[in-house]
Coordinates of C-alpha atoms in Angstrom, one line a residue:
Chain A
M1 CA 16.2 -20.9 34.9
F2 CA 14.0 -21.9 31.9
P3 CA 11.3 -20.8 33.2
T4 CA 11.8 -17.0 34.1
V5 CA 13.0 -17.1 30.5
I6 CA 9.7 -18.3 28.9
K7 CA 8.2 -15.7 30.7
L8 CA 11.0 -12.5 29.7
L9 CA 10.4 -13.5 26.1
P10 CA 7.0 -11.7 25.7
F11 CA 9.0 -8.0 27.2
I12 CA 12.0 -8.6 24.4
E13 CA 9.6 -9.0 21.7
A14 CA 8.0 -6.1 23.4
I15 CA 11.3 -4.8 22.8
G16 CA 11.7 -5.7 19.6
I17 CA 8.8 -4.2 17.9
I18 CA 8.8 -0.8 20.3
A19 CA 12.9 -0.6 19.0
F20 CA 11.8 -1.6 15.1
C21 CA 8.8 1.1 15.5
V22 CA 10.9 3.6 16.6
S23 CA 13.4 3.2 13.9
G24 CA 10.1 3.4 11.4
F25 CA 8.5 6.7 13.7
I26 CA 11.9 8.5 12.9
S27 CA 12.4 7.9 9.5
A28 CA 9.2 8.8 8.9
Q29 CA 8.8 12.4 11.0
Q30 CA 12.0 13.6 8.9
R31 CA 10.9 13.0 5.8
K32 CA 8.1 15.3 7.8
F33 CA 5.0 12.2 6.7
D34 CA 2.0 13.4 8.5
A35 CA 0.3 10.9 11.5
I36 CA -1.1 8.5 9.1
G37 CA 2.6 8.3 7.3
V38 CA 4.2 8.0 10.4
F39 CA 1.4 4.9 11.5
I40 CA 2.5 3.2 8.2
I41 CA 5.8 3.5 8.0
G42 CA 6.6 2.7 11.7
F43 CA 3.7 -0.3 11.8
V44 CA 5.5 -2.3 8.3
T45 CA 8.8 -2.2 10.6
A46 CA 7.7 -3.5 13.6
F47 CA 6.0 -6.5 11.3
G48 CA 6.7 -5.9 7.6
G49 CA 9.6 -8.5 7.6
G50 CA 7.2 -11.4 9.5
T51 CA 4.3 -10.6 7.2
L52 CA 6.8 -11.5 4.3
R53 CA 7.8 -14.7 6.1
D54 CA 4.3 -15.5 6.6
I55 CA 3.2 -14.7 2.7
L56 CA 6.9 -17.1 1.8
L57 CA 5.5 -19.5 4.3
D58 CA 2.1 -19.4 3.6
R59 CA 1.6 -18.6 7.2
R60 CA -1.5 -17.1 8.8
P61 CA -3.0 -15.4 11.2
F62 CA -0.7 -12.9 10.7
Y63 CA 1.0 -11.8 14.2
W64 CA -0.2 -8.4 14.5
V65 CA -3.1 -10.3 13.5
Q66 CA -3.3 -11.8 16.5
H67 CA -1.8 -9.2 18.8
Q68 CA -4.8 -6.4 17.0
N69 CA -3.1 -4.4 20.7
Y70 CA 0.4 -3.9 19.5
V71 CA -1.5 -2.4 16.0
I72 CA -3.4 -0.1 17.7
A73 CA -1.2 1.0 20.6
I74 CA 1.0 2.4 18.1
F75 CA -1.8 3.4 16.0
V76 CA -2.5 5.9 19.3
C77 CA 2.1 6.5 19.7
S78 CA 1.9 7.8 15.5
L79 CA -0.8 9.7 17.4
I80 CA 2.4 11.8 18.9
A81 CA 4.9 10.3 18.0
G82 CA 6.2 13.9 17.5
T83 CA 6.3 13.6 21.5
I84 CA 7.6 10.2 22.8
M85 CA 10.3 11.0 20.5
D86 CA 12.1 13.8 21.9
F87 CA 10.7 12.5 25.6
M88 CA 12.9 9.3 24.1
H89 CA 15.8 11.3 23.0
R90 CA 16.0 13.3 26.5
V91 CA 15.5 10.4 28.3
L92 CA 17.5 7.2 26.6
P93 CA 20.9 7.3 25.8
R94 CA 21.3 6.5 22.1
R95 CA 23.1 3.1 23.2
A96 CA 20.3 2.1 24.5
M97 CA 18.2 2.3 20.5
L98 CA 20.7 0.3 19.7
I99 CA 20.7 -2.3 22.1
A100 CA 17.2 -2.2 21.5
D101 CA 17.3 -3.0 18.4
A102 CA 19.7 -5.1 18.2
M103 CA 17.6 -7.9 20.7
G104 CA 14.5 -7.4 18.1
L105 CA 17.2 -8.9 15.4
G106 CA 18.7 -11.6 17.5
L107 CA 14.8 -12.6 19.2
F108 CA 12.7 -12.1 15.6
T109 CA 15.6 -14.0 13.8
I110 CA 16.0 -17.1 15.5
T111 CA 12.0 -17.2 15.9
S112 CA 11.4 -16.8 12.3
T113 CA 14.3 -19.3 11.1
A114 CA 12.5 -21.7 13.8
L115 CA 9.4 -21.0 12.3
A116 CA 11.2 -22.0 8.6
L117 CA 12.1 -25.0 10.4
D118 CA 8.7 -26.9 11.4
A119 CA 7.1 -25.5 8.2
G120 CA 9.4 -28.1 6.9
M121 CA 12.2 -25.2 4.8
P122 CA 15.7 -27.6 4.0
V123 CA 18.1 -25.6 6.5
F124 CA 19.6 -22.4 3.8
V125 CA 16.5 -21.2 3.6
A126 CA 14.7 -21.3 6.9
S127 CA 18.2 -19.4 7.5
M128 CA 17.0 -17.0 4.8
L129 CA 13.8 -16.3 6.5
G130 CA 15.5 -15.6 9.5
V131 CA 17.3 -13.3 8.3
I132 CA 13.7 -11.4 6.3
G133 CA 12.1 -12.3 9.3
A134 CA 13.6 -9.7 11.3
A135 CA 15.4 -7.6 8.4
F136 CA 13.2 -7.1 6.3
G137 CA 11.0 -5.2 8.0
G138 CA 13.7 -2.7 7.3
V139 CA 14.0 -3.3 3.8
I140 CA 10.8 -2.4 3.1
R141 CA 10.7 1.0 5.8
D142 CA 13.0 1.8 3.1
I143 CA 11.8 1.4 0.3
L144 CA 8.5 2.8 1.1
C145 CA 10.2 5.6 2.2
G146 CA 11.7 6.6 -1.3
D147 CA 15.1 5.3 -0.2
T148 CA 17.5 2.8 -1.4
P149 CA 17.5 0.0 2.0
L150 CA 20.3 0.6 4.2
L151 CA 20.3 -2.6 4.7
L152 CA 22.4 -2.6 1.2
T153 CA 23.6 0.1 0.9
D154 CA 25.3 0.2 5.0
S155 CA 28.0 -2.6 4.9
R156 CA 28.1 -2.4 8.9
P157 CA 26.8 -6.1 9.5
Y158 CA 23.2 -6.4 10.0
A159 CA 21.8 -9.3 8.0
S160 CA 25.1 -11.6 8.4
C161 CA 24.9 -10.8 11.8
A162 CA 21.5 -12.8 12.3
F163 CA 22.6 -15.0 9.4
A164 CA 25.7 -16.3 11.1
G165 CA 22.6 -16.5 14.8
A166 CA 20.5 -18.8 12.8
W167 CA 23.1 -20.7 12.2
V168 CA 23.9 -21.7 14.4
Y169 CA 20.4 -22.5 16.3
I170 CA 20.4 -24.6 13.4
I171 CA 22.8 -26.7 14.4
L172 CA 21.8 -26.6 18.1
Q173 CA 18.9 -28.6 16.4
K174 CA 20.0 -30.6 15.2
I175 CA 22.1 -31.4 17.7
E176 CA 19.0 -31.8 19.9
M177 CA 19.8 -29.7 22.3
N178 CA 16.5 -27.9 23.7
D179 CA 14.7 -25.6 22.7
I180 CA 14.5 -22.4 25.1
F181 CA 18.5 -22.9 25.1
S182 CA 19.0 -23.0 21.9
L183 CA 17.3 -20.1 21.3
I184 CA 19.0 -18.4 24.1
I185 CA 22.9 -19.1 22.9
S186 CA 22.1 -18.4 19.0
S187 CA 19.9 -14.9 19.8
G188 CA 22.4 -13.6 21.9
L189 CA 24.6 -14.2 20.1
I190 CA 23.5 -12.1 17.7
V191 CA 23.3 -9.2 19.9
V192 CA 26.8 -9.8 21.1
L193 CA 27.9 -9.8 17.4
R194 CA 25.4 -7.1 16.6
L195 CA 27.0 -4.8 19.4
A196 CA 30.3 -6.0 18.9
S197 CA 30.9 -5.0 15.0
I198 CA 29.3 -1.4 16.0
R199 CA 32.2 -0.9 18.5
F200 CA 34.5 -1.8 16.9
K201 CA 33.6 -0.7 13.9
W202 CA 33.3 -3.8 11.4
K203 CA 32.8 -3.4 7.7
V204 CA 30.4 -6.8 6.0
P205 CA 33.2 -6.9 3.0
A206 CA 32.8 -6.1 -0.9
S207 CA 32.4 -9.3 -2.9
F208 CA 36.0 -11.4 -4.8
Chain B
M1 CA 13.4 -35.4 -30.8
F2 CA 11.3 -35.0 -27.9
P3 CA 13.3 -36.7 -24.8
T4 CA 16.9 -35.1 -26.4
V5 CA 15.3 -31.3 -26.0
I6 CA 13.6 -32.9 -22.3
K7 CA 17.3 -33.8 -21.3
L8 CA 18.2 -30.0 -21.9
L9 CA 15.4 -28.2 -20.2
P10 CA 17.1 -27.9 -17.2
F11 CA 20.7 -26.3 -18.7
I12 CA 18.4 -24.1 -20.7
E13 CA 16.7 -23.5 -17.1
A14 CA 20.2 -23.1 -15.5
I15 CA 21.2 -20.8 -18.7
G16 CA 19.0 -18.9 -17.4
I17 CA 18.8 -18.7 -13.8
I18 CA 22.3 -17.9 -14.3
A19 CA 22.0 -15.2 -17.1
F20 CA 19.4 -13.5 -14.3
C21 CA 21.6 -13.6 -11.3
V22 CA 24.4 -12.6 -13.2
S23 CA 22.1 -9.5 -14.0
G24 CA 21.3 -9.1 -10.6
F25 CA 25.0 -9.1 -9.7
I26 CA 26.7 -6.7 -12.2
S27 CA 23.1 -4.2 -10.6
A28 CA 25.0 -4.6 -7.5
Q29 CA 28.4 -4.2 -8.2
Q30 CA 27.4 -0.9 -9.0
R31 CA 26.2 0.1 -6.6
K32 CA 29.0 -0.9 -4.0
F33 CA 26.9 -3.0 -2.3
D34 CA 28.6 -5.4 0.2
A35 CA 28.7 -9.7 -0.5
I36 CA 25.4 -9.5 1.4
G37 CA 23.7 -7.1 -0.5
V38 CA 25.0 -9.2 -4.2
F39 CA 23.3 -12.4 -2.6
I40 CA 20.3 -10.5 -2.1
I41 CA 20.4 -8.7 -5.2
G42 CA 21.1 -12.0 -7.5
F43 CA 18.7 -13.7 -5.9
V44 CA 15.9 -12.1 -5.9
T45 CA 17.4 -11.2 -10.0
A46 CA 16.7 -14.6 -10.5
F47 CA 14.0 -16.0 -8.2
G48 CA 12.0 -12.8 -7.5
G49 CA 9.6 -13.3 -10.5
G50 CA 9.1 -16.9 -10.4
T51 CA 7.9 -16.4 -6.5
L52 CA 5.8 -12.8 -7.3
R53 CA 3.8 -15.5 -9.6
D54 CA 3.7 -18.1 -7.5
I55 CA 2.3 -15.4 -4.4
L56 CA -0.1 -14.8 -6.8
L57 CA -1.4 -18.5 -7.9
D58 CA -1.2 -19.8 -4.1
R59 CA 1.5 -22.4 -6.0
R60 CA 3.8 -23.5 -3.0
P61 CA 6.6 -25.0 -2.4
F62 CA 8.3 -22.1 -4.5
Y63 CA 11.2 -23.3 -6.7
W64 CA 14.4 -22.4 -5.4
V65 CA 12.5 -24.4 -1.9
Q66 CA 12.4 -27.3 -3.7
H67 CA 16.0 -26.7 -5.3
Q68 CA 18.4 -25.3 -2.5
N69 CA 21.7 -26.3 -4.0
Y70 CA 21.0 -23.6 -7.1
V71 CA 20.7 -20.5 -3.5
I72 CA 23.3 -21.9 -2.0
A73 CA 25.2 -21.9 -5.1
I74 CA 24.4 -18.0 -5.4
F75 CA 25.6 -17.4 -1.9
V76 CA 28.7 -18.9 -3.2
C77 CA 29.5 -16.8 -6.1
S78 CA 28.4 -14.0 -4.3
L79 CA 30.9 -14.2 -2.2
I80 CA 33.7 -14.1 -4.6
A81 CA 31.2 -12.2 -7.2
G82 CA 34.1 -9.5 -8.0
T83 CA 36.5 -12.8 -10.1
I84 CA 33.0 -14.0 -11.2
M85 CA 32.2 -11.0 -13.8
D86 CA 35.9 -9.9 -14.2
F87 CA 36.5 -13.6 -15.4
M88 CA 33.0 -13.8 -17.5
H89 CA 34.1 -10.4 -18.5
R90 CA 36.8 -11.7 -20.2
V91 CA 35.8 -14.8 -21.8
L92 CA 32.4 -13.9 -22.5
P93 CA 31.5 -11.4 -25.2
R94 CA 28.9 -9.3 -24.2
R95 CA 26.6 -11.1 -26.9
A96 CA 26.6 -14.6 -24.7
M97 CA 24.8 -12.5 -22.4
L98 CA 22.0 -11.1 -24.4
I99 CA 21.6 -14.6 -25.8
A100 CA 22.2 -16.5 -22.2
D101 CA 19.4 -14.2 -20.4
A102 CA 16.8 -14.4 -24.0
M103 CA 16.8 -18.3 -23.6
G104 CA 16.1 -17.5 -19.5
L105 CA 12.8 -14.6 -20.6
G106 CA 11.7 -17.4 -23.0
L107 CA 11.8 -20.4 -21.2
F108 CA 10.3 -18.8 -18.1
T109 CA 8.0 -17.5 -19.6
I110 CA 6.4 -20.6 -20.9
T111 CA 7.0 -21.8 -18.2
S112 CA 4.9 -19.4 -16.1
T113 CA 2.4 -18.6 -18.5
A114 CA 2.0 -23.2 -18.8
L115 CA 1.7 -23.1 -15.0
A116 CA -1.2 -19.8 -15.0
L117 CA -2.9 -22.7 -17.7
D118 CA -2.7 -25.2 -15.3
A119 CA -4.2 -23.7 -12.3
G120 CA -6.8 -22.9 -14.1
M121 CA -6.0 -19.0 -15.2
P122 CA -8.2 -17.0 -18.3
V123 CA -6.0 -17.5 -20.7
F124 CA -5.1 -13.3 -20.6
V125 CA -4.4 -13.5 -16.9
A126 CA -2.1 -16.6 -17.8
S127 CA -0.5 -14.3 -21.0
M128 CA 0.6 -11.3 -18.0
L129 CA 1.6 -14.6 -15.0
G130 CA 4.2 -15.4 -18.1
V131 CA 5.7 -12.3 -18.2
I132 CA 5.6 -12.0 -14.5
G133 CA 7.9 -15.2 -13.7
A134 CA 9.6 -14.5 -15.8
A135 CA 10.7 -10.3 -15.9
F136 CA 9.2 -9.6 -13.0
G137 CA 12.2 -10.7 -11.1
G138 CA 14.5 -7.3 -12.6
V139 CA 11.6 -5.3 -11.6
I140 CA 12.2 -6.4 -7.8
R141 CA 16.0 -5.8 -8.7
D142 CA 15.4 -1.8 -9.5
I143 CA 13.0 -1.4 -6.9
L144 CA 15.3 -2.5 -4.1
C145 CA 18.5 -0.8 -6.2
G146 CA 16.6 2.6 -5.5
D147 CA 15.8 3.0 -9.9
T148 CA 12.7 2.7 -11.7
P149 CA 12.3 -0.6 -13.4
L150 CA 14.0 -0.9 -16.5
L151 CA 11.1 -2.9 -18.1
L152 CA 9.2 0.5 -17.5
T153 CA 11.7 3.4 -18.4
D154 CA 13.2 0.6 -21.5
S155 CA 11.2 0.8 -24.3
R156 CA 13.0 -1.8 -26.0
P157 CA 10.9 -4.6 -26.1
Y158 CA 11.0 -7.4 -23.7
A159 CA 8.3 -8.2 -21.9
S160 CA 6.2 -7.5 -25.4
C161 CA 8.8 -10.1 -26.1
A162 CA 7.6 -11.7 -23.5
F163 CA 4.3 -11.2 -23.8
A164 CA 4.1 -12.0 -27.8
G165 CA 5.5 -15.7 -27.1
A166 CA 3.5 -16.5 -24.2
W167 CA -0.4 -16.1 -27.1
V168 CA 1.7 -17.8 -29.2
Y169 CA 1.8 -20.9 -26.5
I170 CA -1.9 -20.5 -25.7
I171 CA -2.8 -21.2 -29.1
L172 CA -1.1 -23.7 -29.5
Q173 CA -2.3 -25.5 -26.9
K174 CA -5.4 -24.9 -28.4
I175 CA -5.4 -26.5 -31.3
E176 CA -4.1 -29.0 -28.9
M177 CA -0.8 -29.6 -30.1
N178 CA 2.0 -31.3 -27.9
D179 CA 3.5 -29.3 -24.9
I180 CA 6.8 -30.0 -25.8
F181 CA 6.5 -28.7 -28.7
S182 CA 4.2 -25.6 -28.3
L183 CA 7.0 -25.0 -26.0
I184 CA 10.0 -25.4 -28.4
I185 CA 8.2 -23.3 -30.7
S186 CA 6.8 -20.4 -28.5
S187 CA 9.7 -19.6 -26.0
G188 CA 12.6 -20.6 -29.4
L189 CA 10.2 -17.7 -30.9
I190 CA 10.8 -15.4 -27.1
V191 CA 14.7 -15.5 -27.9
V192 CA 14.4 -14.8 -31.7
L193 CA 12.2 -11.9 -30.9
R194 CA 14.0 -10.3 -28.5
L195 CA 17.9 -10.8 -29.9
A196 CA 16.1 -9.3 -33.1
S197 CA 14.8 -6.7 -31.2
I198 CA 17.9 -5.8 -29.4
R199 CA 20.3 -6.6 -33.1
F200 CA 17.2 -3.9 -35.2
K201 CA 17.3 -2.0 -32.9
W202 CA 13.2 -2.0 -32.6
K203 CA 11.4 0.0 -29.8
V204 CA 7.8 0.2 -28.5
P205 CA 5.2 2.3 -29.4
A206 CA 4.3 5.0 -26.9
S207 CA 0.7 4.8 -26.2
F208 CA -1.7 6.4 -29.0
Chain C
M1 CA -34.5 1.7 -2.8
F2 CA -32.0 -1.1 -1.7
P3 CA -32.7 -3.1 -5.7
T4 CA -31.6 -0.4 -7.6
V5 CA -28.8 0.5 -5.2
I6 CA -27.8 -3.3 -5.7
K7 CA -27.7 -2.5 -10.0
L8 CA -26.3 0.6 -9.3
L9 CA -23.0 -0.8 -7.5
P10 CA -21.1 -2.3 -10.5
F11 CA -21.3 1.1 -12.6
I12 CA -20.0 2.7 -9.6
E13 CA -17.4 -0.1 -9.0
A14 CA -17.1 0.5 -13.1
I15 CA -16.3 4.4 -12.8
G16 CA -13.9 4.1 -9.3
I17 CA -12.4 1.2 -11.6
I18 CA -11.5 3.9 -14.6
A19 CA -10.8 6.4 -12.1
F20 CA -8.0 4.4 -10.8
C21 CA -7.4 2.8 -13.6
V22 CA -6.8 6.6 -15.5
S23 CA -4.3 8.2 -12.6
G24 CA -2.2 5.0 -13.4
F25 CA -2.2 6.2 -17.0
I26 CA -1.3 9.8 -16.2
S27 CA 1.7 9.1 -13.9
A28 CA 3.0 6.5 -16.8
Q29 CA 2.6 9.1 -19.3
Q30 CA 4.3 12.0 -17.5
R31 CA 7.6 9.6 -17.7
K32 CA 7.3 8.5 -20.9
F33 CA 6.6 4.9 -20.4
D34 CA 6.2 2.5 -24.2
A35 CA 3.0 1.5 -24.0
I36 CA 3.1 -1.7 -22.0
G37 CA 4.7 0.7 -18.9
V38 CA 1.7 2.7 -19.0
F39 CA -1.0 -1.2 -18.9
I40 CA 1.9 -1.8 -16.1
I41 CA 1.1 0.6 -14.3
G42 CA -3.0 1.4 -14.3
F43 CA -3.3 -2.1 -13.9
V44 CA -1.0 -1.9 -10.7
T45 CA -2.9 1.1 -9.7
A46 CA -7.0 -0.4 -10.7
F47 CA -6.3 -3.6 -8.9
G48 CA -2.8 -3.2 -6.8
G49 CA -4.5 -2.3 -3.7
G50 CA -7.3 -4.8 -3.6
T51 CA -4.7 -7.6 -4.5
L52 CA -2.5 -6.5 -1.8
R53 CA -5.9 -7.1 0.4
D54 CA -6.6 -10.6 -0.8
I55 CA -2.6 -12.0 -0.3
L56 CA -3.2 -10.5 3.3
L57 CA -6.2 -12.8 3.7
D58 CA -4.9 -15.7 1.8
R59 CA -8.4 -14.7 -0.2
R60 CA -8.4 -16.5 -3.7
P61 CA -9.9 -15.9 -7.2
F62 CA -8.9 -12.5 -7.2
Y63 CA -10.7 -9.7 -8.8
W64 CA -8.8 -9.2 -12.0
V65 CA -8.9 -13.0 -12.3
Q66 CA -13.2 -13.0 -12.1
H67 CA -13.4 -10.3 -14.3
Q68 CA -10.8 -10.6 -16.8
N69 CA -12.9 -8.3 -18.9
Y70 CA -11.3 -5.4 -17.1
V71 CA -8.0 -6.4 -17.7
I72 CA -8.5 -7.2 -21.6
A73 CA -10.0 -3.5 -21.5
I74 CA -7.5 -1.2 -19.3
F75 CA -5.5 -3.4 -21.8
V76 CA -6.4 -2.0 -24.8
C77 CA -7.1 1.3 -23.5
S78 CA -3.3 1.4 -23.1
L79 CA -2.2 1.2 -26.4
I80 CA -4.4 4.6 -27.2
A81 CA -3.6 5.9 -23.8
G82 CA -2.5 8.6 -25.5
T83 CA -5.4 9.9 -27.4
I84 CA -8.1 8.9 -24.3
M85 CA -6.4 10.9 -21.7
D86 CA -7.0 14.0 -24.3
F87 CA -10.5 13.0 -25.0
M88 CA -11.2 12.8 -21.8
H89 CA -9.2 16.4 -20.9
R90 CA -10.9 18.1 -23.4
V91 CA -14.7 16.7 -22.2
L92 CA -14.6 15.8 -18.3
P93 CA -13.6 19.4 -16.6
R94 CA -10.8 18.0 -13.6
R95 CA -13.5 18.2 -10.9
A96 CA -14.9 14.8 -12.6
M97 CA -12.4 12.8 -12.2
L98 CA -11.8 13.6 -8.6
I99 CA -14.5 12.6 -7.4
A100 CA -14.3 9.0 -9.4
D101 CA -11.5 8.6 -7.5
A102 CA -13.3 9.6 -4.1
M103 CA -16.3 7.3 -5.6
G104 CA -13.6 4.8 -5.9
L105 CA -12.1 5.0 -2.4
G106 CA -15.8 5.0 -0.8
L107 CA -16.6 1.6 -2.6
F108 CA -13.4 0.1 -2.2
T109 CA -13.0 1.2 0.9
I110 CA -16.3 -0.3 2.8
T111 CA -15.8 -3.8 0.4
S112 CA -12.4 -4.6 1.6
T113 CA -13.4 -3.6 5.2
A114 CA -17.0 -6.2 4.9
L115 CA -14.2 -8.6 2.8
A116 CA -11.9 -8.3 5.7
L117 CA -14.6 -8.4 8.6
D118 CA -16.0 -12.1 6.6
A119 CA -12.8 -13.3 6.9
G120 CA -12.6 -13.3 10.7
M121 CA -10.0 -10.3 11.2
P122 CA -11.0 -8.4 14.4
V123 CA -11.9 -4.8 13.8
F124 CA -9.2 -2.5 14.1
V125 CA -7.4 -5.3 11.6
A126 CA -10.1 -5.3 9.4
S127 CA -9.9 -1.2 9.1
M128 CA -6.5 -1.3 8.4
L129 CA -7.0 -3.4 5.8
G130 CA -10.2 -1.0 4.4
V131 CA -7.5 1.6 4.1
I132 CA -4.8 -1.0 2.0
G133 CA -8.3 -2.5 -0.6
A134 CA -9.1 1.2 -1.9
A135 CA -5.8 2.6 -1.2
F136 CA -2.6 0.8 -2.0
G137 CA -3.0 0.3 -5.8
G138 CA -1.2 4.1 -6.2
V139 CA 0.9 3.4 -3.5
I140 CA 2.3 0.3 -5.8
R141 CA 2.3 3.1 -8.6
D142 CA 4.2 5.3 -7.1
I143 CA 6.5 2.7 -5.8
L144 CA 6.6 1.1 -9.9
C145 CA 7.6 4.6 -11.4
G146 CA 10.2 5.8 -9.1
D147 CA 8.2 8.5 -6.5
T148 CA 7.9 8.6 -3.0
P149 CA 4.4 7.2 -2.1
L150 CA 1.6 9.7 -2.3
L151 CA -0.1 8.7 0.1
L152 CA 2.6 9.5 2.4
T153 CA 3.8 12.5 1.3
D154 CA 0.8 14.4 0.6
S155 CA -0.8 15.5 3.7
R156 CA -4.1 16.3 2.3
P157 CA -6.6 13.7 3.6
Y158 CA -7.3 10.2 1.3
A159 CA -6.0 7.3 3.4
S160 CA -7.7 9.7 6.5
C161 CA -11.3 9.5 5.0
A162 CA -11.4 5.8 3.9
F163 CA -10.6 5.0 8.3
A164 CA -12.8 7.6 8.9
G165 CA -15.2 5.3 7.0
A166 CA -14.8 1.3 7.3
W167 CA -15.0 2.7 11.1
V168 CA -18.9 4.4 10.3
Y169 CA -19.2 1.3 8.7
I170 CA -18.0 -1.3 11.5
I171 CA -20.0 0.9 13.7
L172 CA -23.4 0.3 11.9
Q173 CA -22.7 -3.5 11.4
K174 CA -22.0 -4.0 15.5
I175 CA -25.0 -1.9 15.8
E176 CA -26.2 -4.8 13.4
M177 CA -27.6 -1.9 10.3
N178 CA -28.7 -3.9 7.0
D179 CA -25.8 -4.4 4.6
I180 CA -26.6 -2.7 2.0
F181 CA -27.6 0.8 4.3
S182 CA -24.3 0.7 6.2
L183 CA -22.3 0.6 2.7
I184 CA -24.3 3.7 1.1
I185 CA -23.6 5.5 4.7
S186 CA -20.3 4.7 5.1
S187 CA -18.5 4.7 1.7
G188 CA -21.2 8.0 1.2
L189 CA -19.3 9.4 3.8
I190 CA -15.6 9.1 2.9
V191 CA -16.8 10.7 -0.4
V192 CA -18.5 13.6 1.2
L193 CA -14.8 13.6 3.8
R194 CA -12.6 13.4 0.5
L195 CA -14.1 16.1 -1.6
A196 CA -14.8 18.6 2.1
S197 CA -11.2 18.0 2.2
I198 CA -10.2 19.6 -1.0
R199 CA -12.6 21.9 -0.9
F200 CA -11.4 23.0 1.8
K201 CA -7.7 22.1 1.6
W202 CA -8.5 20.1 5.2
K203 CA -4.7 18.5 5.9
V204 CA -4.0 15.7 8.1
P205 CA -1.5 17.0 11.6
A206 CA 2.0 15.6 12.1
S207 CA 2.7 13.7 15.2
F208 CA 2.9 15.9 18.0

């Protein structure tokens, strides 16, 4: 089973990057940015969180430096983002985008948490860096677009799902469960939590 | 006298971190952020300035990575921030918060300036990094909250007090005064300047 | 010819820094920031893009750490920014500022691209870092001032001119043209493109 999952990882990764990038494209197009603006917002939404995580961890090279082809693909797509959005709007149900985004959230939270643990971060800090790596691309997107970050204003759980999954991963690692198995369980949990929270309209409570 | 002061430093540090964090909690609660949002804003207000300073100095580990317990404490407090705010509002006079914030400004400006000098920064740059380390957590807080930074829009002296104190520290170091003595005089001056500026309603003039 | 050009570079650099800094002063004064706010905005507009580029490249020391005198000059100017703006407004035609800004854009794009190539970045990433180094000081300025970045909302080509010039530089380097000659041609092209785009009211199209 494991080798199959490992082969699947790049696909899930691609799905996550596409989902994040598309959410950037949508924000940029709603504000009538030109093609360059669409590229910038798509790019920071896809890679901004991981880049911030790597700056905090003092880690180089960045993912997008090692995978330049993703950046070029986003650039080309940003030139025809209008057509792509129209096409996706017709072909994909809205639910597909939510699932793709949840998969990105799940995978990137756990890979970020794992990178932080590898870098010797204490566990609570590692769980925070997990959330930052997965969810802060959207924060940078919103700041660049002139909005208060959705992560802060929207009380539907997003960072909370990532945080919960990061802790499950940390605990599974502490009890020395196999890496791939830990990854699947904890990122799968994030996807389930996120989709359940949308389905059942859960809300993060305000502070007591 | 010196050993006593050194023993006091962690307490002043804690008072400063609490004051900064609480100012973040207040901002986040005014905007009705959920508990996760309250944590994020409290955290960046307390540690954002020092983190930016350390990124500029290429310095690791960050303070909050070495003192994870502070982060966990802020997390726990953010879950009950409403209760804490109510309690502080009843028990502490508003003046106490202003004094605590001024103590944070004073101490963090001088420790940041000292770190920058230790890293071999030229003196003017060191004084800027002193101000950044103490005052830019609030700038990041305001940007995340969707406001124009108070540091820029409010003409009551804040960065200016920090800047003046940083220069006194630099001069005391140049004349080779004892480290602890320099720290006390210059951070004390910042506290006095800041409180006097509030008391007497000083304003930073516009550019001529 | 080459030695003459090399001698001219520091002057063009100074013209670019002044132009960027002045655009920051103007933004800050329109918002009635005090002298400290004017300094902060002038400084980040002049050096923010290059600093972000250096953080991404993990490159130290920053330009403004090595050239502290520029920072001190900006500080002194920010105290009398009102007078300076009035004077420039009377003496310099608006066109002079546009040309100075275009020269800054041209020079800093190519020097940033060259630094990125030297650091071993792949070519597309190098062209992006070229644009970031030259154009993102203005983005940080706008975010601090509470505006949506002009780079994103204004469809007159700015980043696009920089991007085109960066690619010409990369191609000239691939065919092993002399460094200085490459620099002159590609940064000159950016200046011409930028001024032509203003003169002929070109617009970056929206995504298709």
